[in-house]
Amino acid sequence: MKLKSLLLGAGLALGSLNASALNIVLTNDDGWSTPGIQAMYQVLTEAGHTVVLSGPLDGQSGSAAGFNIGGLEITKEAENQYSVAVAGGETGAEPATSGIVGMQILTEMTGGQAPDLLISGINDGANVAGATTFSGTVGAAIASISYLNGQSVPAIAISADEHCDEELPLEESTCIEVAEFTLSYLNHLLERPAYVNGDDALIPNLRALNINYPAGTPMGVMTARQGLQPLLGGRAIGLEWGCSTSCAELEVGETAEGGILGTIDFSDFEDIDEADSVYFSQGYITVVPIRGSYDGGAQGLKNYLNTYDY
């Protein structure tokens, strides 16, 4: 656990030009043109980084680390900015797919240099605790570190509550503030002695960072663990899916309507120690190291499973 005081506002960007210039792929799950990703592109390029923005044509929230295996349509929307759609051009590709496409574009653009980093976001809405697994923003970061396209690229997923409203023009939001914090935190990573000395990766051990920025003025920064509490739209709730009528009584060939039937209250849920959900609800920026492996550890359970006689 780590608490770091913040100096918010324009001062966050000071010194950013002194950081090593990186080749960065930028993606998201809200769509290539939304305020969050555009704010991130503006701040990173002004700091001297080489950035390729490659995002879904439209919103693909909740897609986790899913990817497309069919044809794609990739459109250059602006200098170094691309939208990615599935064949037909009407629906956006998955965030993971969009990020990987961006890696190929950046590698070609730089004459064969691999990306140094993928940043996914800024997402409009937090991705903490139990919601993290289903996030397309986080899923793109997981795909980046997973060797899915033959290489593992360090990644940061960045999400914010109430700063990057998609209904507001960028200049009317506080999204730039979140982007400037992300740049400041990136500069902090670039100063890590093991990285400076060439002994370690920017984010070591095939991990990514899931960063969440709260509404209002943050209390500070807390390095945390991914909590378990379901949090959706800033509320401690789960969702109940099912049939609107009894599916158990359907005849073969009959169809019933269904979907989200309601919510389940988790406001009294006691989360794990150092949970991001707890710190985030207290007004802290949370930083959680994450990885793509589903290995659950559980050595005691493994010892018993190994006794199965086949």
Tab-separated table of C-alpha atoms in Angstrom:
chain	number	residue	atom	x	y	z
A	1	MET	CA	0.000	0.000	0.000
A	2	LYS	CA	1.308	3.391	-0.908
A	3	LEU	CA	-0.047	6.904	-0.412
A	4	LYS	CA	1.334	9.626	-2.608
A	5	SER	CA	0.193	13.224	-2.405
A	6	LEU	CA	-0.924	14.865	-5.618
A	7	LEU	CA	-0.391	18.256	-7.098
A	8	LEU	CA	-3.319	18.617	-9.463
A	9	GLY	CA	-3.781	20.946	-12.386
A	10	ALA	CA	-1.337	22.199	-14.959
A	11	GLY	CA	1.611	21.555	-12.709
A	12	LEU	CA	1.279	17.825	-13.328
A	13	ALA	CA	2.635	18.256	-16.818
A	14	LEU	CA	5.782	20.056	-15.704
A	15	GLY	CA	8.873	18.011	-16.424
A	16	SER	CA	7.011	15.710	-18.801
A	17	LEU	CA	9.147	16.772	-21.733
A	18	ASN	CA	12.213	15.510	-19.857
A	19	ALA	CA	10.901	11.950	-19.797
A	20	SER	CA	12.143	9.454	-22.371
A	21	ALA	CA	9.989	9.636	-25.488
A	22	LEU	CA	8.052	6.404	-25.955
A	23	ASN	CA	6.217	4.719	-28.811
A	24	ILE	CA	2.693	4.408	-27.420
A	25	VAL	CA	-0.464	2.749	-28.727
A	26	LEU	CA	-3.666	4.340	-27.455
A	27	THR	CA	-7.036	2.559	-27.460
A	28	ASN	CA	-10.275	2.432	-25.459
A	29	ASP	CA	-13.730	0.855	-25.354
A	30	ASP	CA	-15.821	4.042	-25.683
A	31	GLY	CA	-14.844	4.781	-29.288
A	32	TRP	CA	-11.945	6.523	-31.005
A	33	SER	CA	-13.480	10.029	-31.001
A	34	THR	CA	-14.637	10.285	-27.374
A	35	PRO	CA	-13.223	12.924	-24.980
A	36	GLY	CA	-11.231	10.502	-22.821
A	37	ILE	CA	-9.026	9.046	-25.531
A	38	GLN	CA	-8.693	12.403	-27.286
A	39	ALA	CA	-7.532	14.059	-24.051
A	40	MET	CA	-4.976	11.298	-23.568
A	41	TYR	CA	-3.745	11.672	-27.156
A	42	GLN	CA	-3.370	15.441	-26.766
A	43	VAL	CA	-1.393	15.261	-23.525
A	44	LEU	CA	0.895	12.422	-24.652
A	45	THR	CA	1.763	14.000	-27.996
A	46	GLU	CA	2.376	17.410	-26.417
A	47	ALA	CA	4.823	15.657	-24.073
A	48	GLY	CA	6.823	14.409	-27.065
A	49	HIS	CA	5.708	10.784	-27.224
A	50	THR	CA	4.983	9.079	-30.543
A	51	VAL	CA	1.352	7.971	-30.343
A	52	VAL	CA	-0.894	5.918	-32.600
A	53	LEU	CA	-4.555	6.124	-31.589
A	54	SER	CA	-6.443	3.016	-32.693
A	55	GLY	CA	-9.891	2.698	-31.153
A	56	PRO	CA	-13.235	1.078	-31.914
A	57	LEU	CA	-15.495	2.907	-34.345
A	58	ASP	CA	-18.119	3.139	-31.597
A	59	GLY	CA	-18.637	2.100	-27.984
A	60	GLN	CA	-17.780	-1.489	-27.049
A	61	SER	CA	-18.058	-1.345	-23.259
A	62	GLY	CA	-18.266	-4.604	-21.345
A	63	SER	CA	-16.372	-6.600	-23.970
A	64	ALA	CA	-13.541	-7.659	-21.629
A	65	ALA	CA	-10.581	-9.075	-23.599
A	66	GLY	CA	-12.684	-10.393	-26.473
A	67	PHE	CA	-11.247	-10.066	-29.968
A	68	ASN	CA	-12.472	-10.297	-33.559
A	69	ILE	CA	-11.512	-13.133	-35.899
A	70	GLY	CA	-13.350	-11.861	-38.985
A	71	GLY	CA	-12.544	-9.061	-41.396
A	72	LEU	CA	-11.958	-5.481	-40.261
A	73	GLU	CA	-12.278	-2.019	-41.754
A	74	ILE	CA	-9.602	0.405	-40.533
A	75	THR	CA	-10.105	4.090	-41.317
A	76	LYS	CA	-7.555	6.865	-40.866
A	77	GLU	CA	-9.710	9.504	-39.169
A	78	ALA	CA	-6.946	12.054	-38.474
A	79	GLU	CA	-3.151	12.159	-38.390
A	80	ASN	CA	-2.049	9.030	-36.476
A	81	GLN	CA	-5.669	8.346	-35.458
A	82	TYR	CA	-7.600	5.299	-36.689
A	83	SER	CA	-11.039	3.816	-36.142
A	84	VAL	CA	-11.442	0.044	-36.316
A	85	ALA	CA	-14.722	-1.590	-37.352
A	86	VAL	CA	-15.805	-5.106	-38.206
A	87	ALA	CA	-16.420	-5.930	-41.861
A	88	GLY	CA	-19.266	-3.785	-43.148
A	89	GLY	CA	-17.994	-0.744	-41.303
A	90	GLU	CA	-21.042	-0.127	-39.117
A	91	THR	CA	-19.968	-1.692	-35.807
A	92	GLY	CA	-16.789	-1.085	-33.871
A	93	ALA	CA	-14.212	-3.804	-33.346
A	94	GLU	CA	-13.362	-5.040	-29.870
A	95	PRO	CA	-10.993	-2.848	-27.820
A	96	ALA	CA	-8.434	-5.672	-27.663
A	97	THR	CA	-8.528	-5.996	-31.448
A	98	SER	CA	-8.258	-2.232	-31.904
A	99	GLY	CA	-5.206	-2.044	-29.673
A	100	ILE	CA	-3.445	-4.880	-31.484
A	101	VAL	CA	-4.172	-3.224	-34.843
A	102	GLY	CA	-2.597	-0.069	-33.426
A	103	MET	CA	0.540	-2.020	-32.534
A	104	GLN	CA	0.927	-3.132	-36.147
A	105	ILE	CA	0.401	0.411	-37.429
A	106	LEU	CA	2.907	1.896	-34.988
A	107	THR	CA	5.505	-0.786	-35.762
A	108	GLU	CA	5.168	-0.066	-39.475
A	109	MET	CA	5.251	3.700	-38.911
A	110	THR	CA	8.463	3.526	-36.857
A	111	GLY	CA	10.322	1.245	-39.240
A	112	GLY	CA	9.973	-1.932	-37.222
A	113	GLN	CA	10.199	-0.659	-33.653
A	114	ALA	CA	7.923	-2.487	-31.219
A	115	PRO	CA	5.582	-0.368	-29.076
A	116	ASP	CA	6.910	0.553	-25.643
A	117	LEU	CA	3.492	0.855	-24.036
A	118	LEU	CA	-0.233	0.546	-24.633
A	119	ILE	CA	-2.594	2.889	-22.805
A	120	SER	CA	-6.303	2.041	-22.773
A	121	GLY	CA	-8.614	4.925	-21.878
A	122	ILE	CA	-9.502	7.324	-20.490
A	123	ASN	CA	-12.713	5.390	-19.893
A	124	ASP	CA	-15.869	7.281	-18.936
A	125	GLY	CA	-16.656	5.487	-15.669
A	126	ALA	CA	-14.591	3.573	-13.140
A	127	ASN	CA	-13.485	-0.043	-13.574
A	128	VAL	CA	-12.781	-1.210	-10.038
A	129	ALA	CA	-13.303	-4.375	-8.008
A	130	GLY	CA	-15.754	-6.915	-9.445
A	131	ALA	CA	-16.467	-4.838	-12.558
A	132	THR	CA	-12.831	-4.995	-13.676
A	133	THR	CA	-13.093	-8.447	-15.240
A	134	PHE	CA	-15.764	-7.356	-17.719
A	135	SER	CA	-14.218	-4.040	-18.758
A	136	GLY	CA	-13.200	-3.579	-22.388
A	137	THR	CA	-10.799	-0.870	-21.237
A	138	VAL	CA	-9.008	-3.308	-18.948
A	139	GLY	CA	-9.418	-6.130	-21.469
A	140	ALA	CA	-7.389	-4.230	-24.058
A	141	ALA	CA	-4.579	-3.885	-21.511
A	142	ILE	CA	-4.739	-7.614	-20.751
A	143	ALA	CA	-4.554	-8.442	-24.465
A	144	SER	CA	-1.518	-6.182	-24.776
A	145	ILE	CA	0.504	-8.147	-22.208
A	146	SER	CA	-0.701	-11.592	-23.286
A	147	TYR	CA	1.449	-12.382	-26.378
A	148	LEU	CA	-1.789	-12.545	-28.400
A	149	ASN	CA	-0.022	-11.001	-31.398
A	150	GLY	CA	3.396	-12.493	-30.724
A	151	GLN	CA	4.686	-9.906	-28.255
A	152	SER	CA	3.915	-8.732	-24.738
A	153	VAL	CA	3.664	-4.945	-24.461
A	154	PRO	CA	3.356	-3.247	-21.031
A	155	ALA	CA	-0.028	-1.606	-20.574
A	156	ILE	CA	-1.974	0.872	-18.472
A	157	ALA	CA	-5.775	0.981	-18.248
A	158	ILE	CA	-7.057	4.354	-17.041
A	159	SER	CA	-10.679	5.089	-16.102
A	160	ALA	CA	-12.359	8.063	-14.426
A	161	ASP	CA	-15.676	8.918	-12.816
A	162	GLU	CA	-17.406	12.158	-13.888
A	163	HIS	CA	-14.408	13.720	-15.668
A	164	CYS	CA	-14.730	12.504	-19.267
A	165	ASP	CA	-18.458	12.780	-19.940
A	166	GLU	CA	-19.070	11.740	-23.536
A	167	GLU	CA	-21.873	14.311	-23.793
A	168	LEU	CA	-19.510	17.231	-23.118
A	169	PRO	CA	-16.950	18.727	-25.503
A	170	LEU	CA	-13.399	18.058	-24.344
A	171	GLU	CA	-12.758	21.720	-23.534
A	172	GLU	CA	-15.764	21.761	-21.170
A	173	SER	CA	-14.742	18.669	-19.203
A	174	THR	CA	-11.993	17.985	-16.666
A	175	CYS	CA	-10.714	15.066	-18.713
A	176	ILE	CA	-7.387	16.783	-19.425
A	177	GLU	CA	-6.754	16.729	-15.669
A	178	VAL	CA	-6.969	12.926	-15.688
A	179	ALA	CA	-4.719	12.703	-18.749
A	180	GLU	CA	-2.132	14.944	-17.080
A	181	PHE	CA	-2.156	12.722	-14.004
A	182	THR	CA	-1.631	9.664	-16.217
A	183	LEU	CA	1.348	11.362	-17.854
A	184	SER	CA	2.753	12.252	-14.428
A	185	TYR	CA	2.398	8.641	-13.285
A	186	LEU	CA	4.034	7.414	-16.489
A	187	ASN	CA	6.972	9.725	-15.796
A	188	HIS	CA	7.181	8.160	-12.327
A	189	LEU	CA	7.421	4.698	-13.916
A	190	LEU	CA	10.130	5.915	-16.274
A	191	GLU	CA	12.215	6.969	-13.256
A	192	ARG	CA	12.122	3.527	-11.584
A	193	PRO	CA	15.794	2.615	-11.012
A	194	ALA	CA	15.494	-0.940	-12.366
A	195	TYR	CA	14.018	0.424	-15.600
A	196	VAL	CA	16.520	3.273	-15.900
A	197	ASN	CA	19.395	0.808	-15.459
A	198	GLY	CA	17.979	-1.501	-18.123
A	199	ASP	CA	17.454	-4.319	-15.635
A	200	ASP	CA	13.679	-4.522	-15.878
A	201	ALA	CA	10.684	-3.726	-18.059
A	202	LEU	CA	8.667	-0.546	-17.666
A	203	ILE	CA	6.014	-2.629	-15.888
A	204	PRO	CA	7.697	-5.915	-14.895
A	205	ASN	CA	6.610	-9.549	-14.826
A	206	LEU	CA	4.094	-9.384	-17.688
A	207	ARG	CA	1.775	-7.160	-15.703
A	208	ALA	CA	-0.360	-4.129	-16.492
A	209	LEU	CA	-1.715	-1.367	-14.264
A	210	ASN	CA	-5.410	-0.685	-13.745
A	211	ILE	CA	-5.764	2.952	-12.643
A	212	ASN	CA	-9.028	4.570	-11.565
A	213	TYR	CA	-9.521	8.291	-10.977
A	214	PRO	CA	-12.420	9.336	-8.697
A	215	ALA	CA	-14.927	12.130	-9.140
A	216	GLY	CA	-13.918	15.511	-7.761
A	217	THR	CA	-10.472	16.298	-6.386
A	218	PRO	CA	-8.585	13.119	-5.385
A	219	MET	CA	-7.361	12.600	-1.823
A	220	GLY	CA	-4.147	11.010	-3.097
A	221	VAL	CA	-2.968	7.810	-4.763
A	222	MET	CA	-3.262	4.339	-3.244
A	223	THR	CA	-1.625	1.209	-4.609
A	224	ALA	CA	-4.293	-1.422	-4.021
A	225	ARG	CA	-5.596	-4.909	-4.713
A	226	GLN	CA	-8.518	-5.650	-6.993
A	227	GLY	CA	-11.553	-5.895	-4.760
A	228	LEU	CA	-14.444	-8.320	-5.050
A	229	GLN	CA	-17.401	-6.006	-4.475
A	230	PRO	CA	-19.610	-5.579	-7.564
A	231	LEU	CA	-19.561	-1.906	-8.572
A	232	LEU	CA	-21.513	-0.713	-11.590
A	233	GLY	CA	-22.000	2.936	-12.463
A	234	GLY	CA	-20.554	3.926	-9.108
A	235	ARG	CA	-23.117	1.842	-7.210
A	236	ALA	CA	-22.475	-1.281	-5.145
A	237	ILE	CA	-24.849	-3.494	-7.079
A	238	GLY	CA	-24.919	-6.727	-8.988
A	239	LEU	CA	-27.263	-7.530	-11.858
A	240	GLU	CA	-29.902	-10.241	-12.063
A	241	TRP	CA	-30.264	-11.773	-15.517
A	242	GLY	CA	-32.914	-14.242	-16.558
A	243	CYS	CA	-36.240	-14.933	-18.236
A	244	SER	CA	-39.110	-12.452	-17.931
A	245	THR	CA	-41.455	-15.430	-17.670
A	246	SER	CA	-40.742	-18.985	-16.572
A	247	CYS	CA	-38.244	-20.524	-18.997
A	248	ALA	CA	-38.430	-23.789	-17.073
A	249	GLU	CA	-42.017	-24.218	-18.294
A	250	LEU	CA	-41.313	-23.545	-21.983
A	251	GLU	CA	-42.140	-26.208	-24.534
A	252	VAL	CA	-39.365	-27.293	-26.903
A	253	GLY	CA	-39.145	-24.676	-29.655
A	254	GLU	CA	-40.833	-21.940	-27.596
A	255	THR	CA	-39.038	-18.654	-26.900
A	256	ALA	CA	-39.340	-16.259	-23.974
A	257	GLU	CA	-38.060	-12.742	-23.575
A	258	GLY	CA	-35.426	-12.020	-20.962
A	259	GLY	CA	-32.553	-9.784	-19.953
A	260	ILE	CA	-31.649	-7.776	-16.879
A	261	LEU	CA	-34.472	-8.247	-14.398
A	262	GLY	CA	-33.173	-6.083	-11.584
A	263	THR	CA	-30.267	-5.246	-9.308
A	264	ILE	CA	-28.824	-6.851	-6.190
A	265	ASP	CA	-27.688	-4.592	-3.354
A	266	PHE	CA	-24.062	-5.062	-2.259
A	267	SER	CA	-23.721	-1.872	-0.189
A	268	ASP	CA	-23.005	-3.872	2.995
A	269	PHE	CA	-20.390	-6.068	1.303
A	270	GLU	CA	-17.107	-6.267	3.252
A	271	ASP	CA	-14.296	-6.296	0.724
A	272	ILE	CA	-10.771	-7.674	1.074
A	273	ASP	CA	-7.951	-5.741	2.735
A	274	GLU	CA	-6.475	-2.932	0.589
A	275	ALA	CA	-9.329	-3.279	-1.921
A	276	ASP	CA	-9.472	-0.705	-4.688
A	277	SER	CA	-13.230	-0.395	-4.152
A	278	VAL	CA	-12.713	0.866	-0.598
A	279	TYR	CA	-9.979	3.377	-1.433
A	280	PHE	CA	-11.841	4.573	-4.522
A	281	SER	CA	-15.025	5.193	-2.534
A	282	GLN	CA	-12.929	7.273	-0.113
A	283	GLY	CA	-11.814	9.534	-2.955
A	284	TYR	CA	-8.396	8.077	-3.793
A	285	ILE	CA	-6.909	7.337	-7.179
A	286	THR	CA	-6.287	3.586	-7.144
A	287	VAL	CA	-3.485	1.718	-8.908
A	288	VAL	CA	-3.764	-2.080	-9.136
A	289	PRO	CA	-1.101	-4.281	-10.791
A	290	ILE	CA	-2.944	-6.905	-12.863
A	291	ARG	CA	-2.005	-9.827	-15.091
A	292	GLY	CA	-3.680	-11.900	-17.771
A	293	SER	CA	-3.032	-15.316	-16.251
A	294	TYR	CA	-6.033	-17.169	-14.809
A	295	ASP	CA	-3.726	-19.275	-12.613
A	296	GLY	CA	-5.431	-19.311	-9.237
A	297	GLY	CA	-2.528	-20.580	-7.162
A	298	ALA	CA	-4.322	-22.623	-4.472
A	299	GLN	CA	-1.491	-25.064	-3.789
A	300	GLY	CA	-3.509	-26.960	-1.183
A	301	LEU	CA	-6.305	-27.616	-3.667
A	302	LYS	CA	-3.757	-28.589	-6.327
A	303	ASN	CA	-2.210	-31.132	-3.950
A	304	TYR	CA	-5.584	-32.833	-3.554
A	305	LEU	CA	-6.437	-32.653	-7.263
A	306	ASN	CA	-3.146	-34.412	-8.004
A	307	THR	CA	-4.382	-37.464	-6.058
A	308	TYR	CA	-6.978	-38.255	-8.740
A	309	ASP	CA	-6.247	-41.744	-10.078
A	310	TYR	CA	-6.787	-42.036	-13.837
